Amino acid sequence: MKRAVVTGGGTGIGRAIAERLSFQGTRVIIVGRRSQVLADAAADINKRHHNELVEYCSADLTDPDQVEQLAARIAAEGNVDILVNNAGGNFATASTALAGIADGYSADFAGNVLTAVLLTEALLPAVNRPGRIVMMSSIAGLRGSGSYGVAKAALHGYVWDLASRLAAQEITVNAIAPGFVPDTEFWEGRRDEETVRSRLAGIPMGRAGTPSEVAEAVAYFCSNESGWTTGQILQVNGGTLLGHG
């Protein structure tokens, strides 16, 4: 049985990914900061699919010591076949002061890049060959959007570096860049009618995406059939930003 780790797995896209992978028979460890949210998500997914394939561990993935302890705990119970670094978000607050700008960039880098880098590097010795690593990026990392977009773009650089490093070991490294998926905590408090209308206006398909649609793209990158695909950024955005080379 395959074993997967999904960060940010308690809600939204991360939870949908955990459910999708467990549905196909993968044992999944969901990771995040909030133990109760994780526990509720794991219990609900297990109940819905009549199994006990989802478990959880809580940790602050920006803290090297906590990440080291988490990786040791996970590795002690066996190797990992799939790592999905989904944890992230927009942590900056609007500011025109240099100190505020610096804080915003630092917070978004820590929350979106370090969370992926630290856990990946800590778990690498336990990743099976062949293995699958997937990063959750954003359309913002491809077309720009303040410190959040810059952080996601930095994550792409890590994907390309890691893909080159691990290709000979048959460990693939890819990223998913979703567009507007409002049924997530990322959009909590920003799903007002005007915002939704303006976002939908820029989507050729005329509708928002869903966590399950993003999870399906992740599932492909995690599959046996994706073994010759590495170092790629897959857009899932209804045509908002087209993938011209």
C-alpha positions as a printed Julia matrix, in Angstrom:
245×3 Matrix{Float64}:
   0.0    0.0     0.0
   1.34   3.44   -0.93
   1.9    6.06    1.74
   1.37   9.79    1.2
   1.92  12.97    3.19
  -0.33  15.96    2.4
   0.35  19.27    4.11
  -2.45  21.77    4.69
  -4.67  18.7     4.56
  -7.38  19.77    6.98
  -9.41  22.0     4.66
 -10.04  23.0     1.06
  -7.72  21.71   -1.64
  -5.51  19.79    0.79
  -8.46  17.92    2.21
  -9.73  17.15   -1.31
  -6.29  15.78   -2.21
  -6.23  13.59    0.9
  -9.68  12.26    0.11
  -8.8   11.6    -3.54
  -5.63   9.69   -2.65
  -7.26   7.68    0.14
 -10.16   6.79   -2.17
  -7.7    4.99   -4.44
  -6.29   3.04   -1.5
  -3.34   5.2    -0.45
  -2.6    5.62    3.23
  -2.49   9.39    3.87
  -1.01  11.49    6.65
  -2.46  14.99    6.68
  -0.33  17.7     8.29
  -1.12  21.2     9.53
  -0.99  23.47   12.56
  -4.5   22.9    13.92
  -4.89  19.48   15.49
  -8.67  19.58   15.85
  -9.23  20.63   12.23
  -6.98  17.78   11.09
  -8.66  15.27   13.4
 -12.12  16.23   12.15
 -11.03  16.02    8.51
  -9.41  12.61    8.97
 -12.42  11.22   10.8
 -14.85  12.53    8.2
 -12.89  11.19    5.22
 -12.47   7.79    6.88
 -16.17   7.64    7.67
 -17.19   8.6     4.15
 -15.01   5.92    2.58
 -15.5    3.27    5.26
 -11.82   2.84    5.98
  -9.08   4.1     8.31
  -6.57   5.25    5.71
  -6.25   8.9     6.8
  -4.35   9.91    9.92
  -2.91  13.24   11.0
   0.07  14.96   12.58
   0.23  18.59   13.65
   3.29  20.8    13.25
   4.37  24.32   12.33
   6.16  23.69    9.04
   8.08  26.98    9.25
   9.86  25.73   12.37
  12.91  23.56   11.52
  12.83  21.76   14.88
   9.16  20.83   14.54
   9.7   19.71   10.95
  12.64  17.54   11.98
  10.55  15.89   14.67
   7.63  15.41   12.29
   9.81  13.83    9.6
  11.4   11.48   12.12
   7.97  10.4    13.34
   6.71   9.77    9.81
   9.88   7.94    8.72
   9.84   5.76   11.84
   6.6    4.21   10.6
   7.83   3.55    7.05
   8.89   5.17    3.81
   6.84   7.7     1.85
   5.75   7.27   -1.77
   4.02  10.64   -2.24
   4.62  14.08   -0.73
   2.16  16.86   -1.53
   3.27  20.26   -0.21
  -0.08  22.04   -0.21
   0.35  24.24    2.9
   0.48  27.95    2.16
  -1.52  31.13    1.92
  -1.39  34.91    1.68
   0.07  36.06    4.99
   1.05  39.64    4.16
  -0.95  42.68    5.23
  -1.22  45.83    3.16
   1.5   48.3     4.03
   3.42  51.12    2.37
   6.05  51.3     5.11
   9.29  49.48    4.33
   9.15  47.56    7.59
   5.63  46.36    6.78
   6.64  45.4     3.24
   9.59  43.44    4.6
   7.37  41.65    7.1
   4.88  40.76    4.36
   7.48  39.33    1.99
   9.11  37.4     4.83
   5.78  35.97    5.99
   4.74  34.88    2.51
   8.14  33.34    1.8
   8.06  31.43    5.08
   4.47  30.29    4.65
   4.71  29.21    1.02
   8.34  28.32    0.35
   9.94  27.28    3.63
   6.99  25.05    4.52
   7.65  23.09    1.33
  11.45  23.17    1.37
  11.94  22.17    5.01
   9.58  19.19    4.97
  10.76  17.99    1.57
  14.43  18.07    2.54
  13.67  16.41    5.88
  11.67  13.59    4.29
  13.86  12.98    1.22
  15.79  10.1     2.8
  12.47   8.34    3.42
  10.99   8.89   -0.07
  10.75   5.66   -2.06
  12.27   5.24   -5.51
  10.26   5.78   -7.66
   8.51   8.57   -5.76
   6.32  11.6    -6.32
   6.62  15.14   -4.95
   4.0   17.77   -5.78
   4.03  21.45   -4.81
   0.92  23.62   -4.68
   1.62  26.87   -6.51
  -0.87  29.41   -7.86
  -1.74  31.36  -10.96
  -0.28  34.26   -8.95
   3.17  32.74   -9.32
   2.86  32.88  -13.11
   1.38  36.33  -13.65
   2.38  38.15  -10.46
   0.44  39.26   -7.39
   2.5   40.99   -4.74
   4.52  39.09   -2.18
   2.26  36.04   -2.47
   2.9   35.76   -6.2
   6.62  36.29   -5.69
   6.69  33.49   -3.1
   4.9   31.08   -5.44
   7.3   31.99   -8.24
  10.17  31.18   -5.9
   8.56  27.8    -5.29
   8.8   27.13   -9.05
  12.56  27.61   -8.83
  12.68  24.98   -6.09
  10.61  22.6    -8.22
  13.06  22.9   -11.13
  16.11  22.52   -8.92
  14.69  19.51   -7.09
  13.45  17.87  -10.28
  16.99  18.0   -11.7
  18.51  16.67   -8.5
  16.13  13.73   -8.18
  15.41  12.7   -11.77
  18.04   9.96  -11.83
  16.45   8.48   -8.7
  13.05   8.3   -10.43
  11.53  10.81   -8.04
   9.4   13.28   -9.98
   8.83  16.85   -8.8
   5.99  18.94  -10.22
   3.68  21.79   -9.25
   0.0   22.6    -9.69
  -0.95  26.26  -10.25
  -4.7   26.69   -9.62
  -6.72  29.72  -10.54
  -9.89  30.9    -8.76
 -11.07  28.15   -6.4
 -13.28  30.01   -3.9
 -14.34  27.03   -1.77
 -11.17  27.25    0.3
  -9.97  29.1     3.39
  -7.72  31.18    1.15
 -10.83  33.05   -0.03
 -12.52  33.22    3.37
 -13.98  36.7     3.86
 -13.37  37.63    0.2
 -16.21  35.78   -1.53
 -18.45  38.82   -1.83
 -20.55  39.21   -4.96
 -18.37  41.88   -6.56
 -15.13  39.93   -6.05
 -16.63  36.72   -7.42
 -18.07  38.54  -10.44
 -14.75  40.19  -11.27
 -12.87  36.89  -10.96
 -15.36  34.99  -13.11
 -15.17  37.69  -15.78
 -11.56  36.75  -16.42
 -12.21  33.01  -16.77
 -13.04  31.88  -20.33
 -14.98  28.9   -18.97
 -17.16  31.3   -17.01
 -17.04  29.43  -13.72
 -14.83  28.9   -10.7
 -12.8   25.76  -10.11
 -13.38  23.25   -7.32
 -10.99  21.63   -4.84
 -11.8   18.21   -6.31
 -10.75  19.36   -9.8
  -7.4   20.49   -8.45
  -7.08  17.24   -6.49
  -7.6   15.27   -9.69
  -4.65  17.05  -11.3
  -2.54  16.28   -8.23
  -3.6   12.63   -8.42
  -2.18  12.42  -11.95
   1.21  13.71  -10.82
   1.1   11.13   -8.0
   0.24   8.23  -10.28
   2.46   5.5   -11.7
   1.58   6.74  -15.18
   3.18  10.15  -14.59
   6.69   8.74  -14.25
   8.12  10.59  -17.27
   6.75  13.98  -16.24
   8.94  16.09  -13.97
   9.83  19.75  -13.44
   6.45  20.91  -14.75
   4.0   23.61  -13.59
   0.47  22.48  -14.48
  -2.14  25.23  -14.7
  -5.69  24.43  -13.55
  -7.57  27.66  -14.1
 -10.37  27.35  -16.68
  -8.27  29.09  -19.31
  -7.61  32.25  -17.29
  -3.94  32.05  -18.16
  -3.03  29.93  -21.14
   0.04  27.72  -21.11
   1.95  29.07  -24.09
   5.62  28.22  -24.07
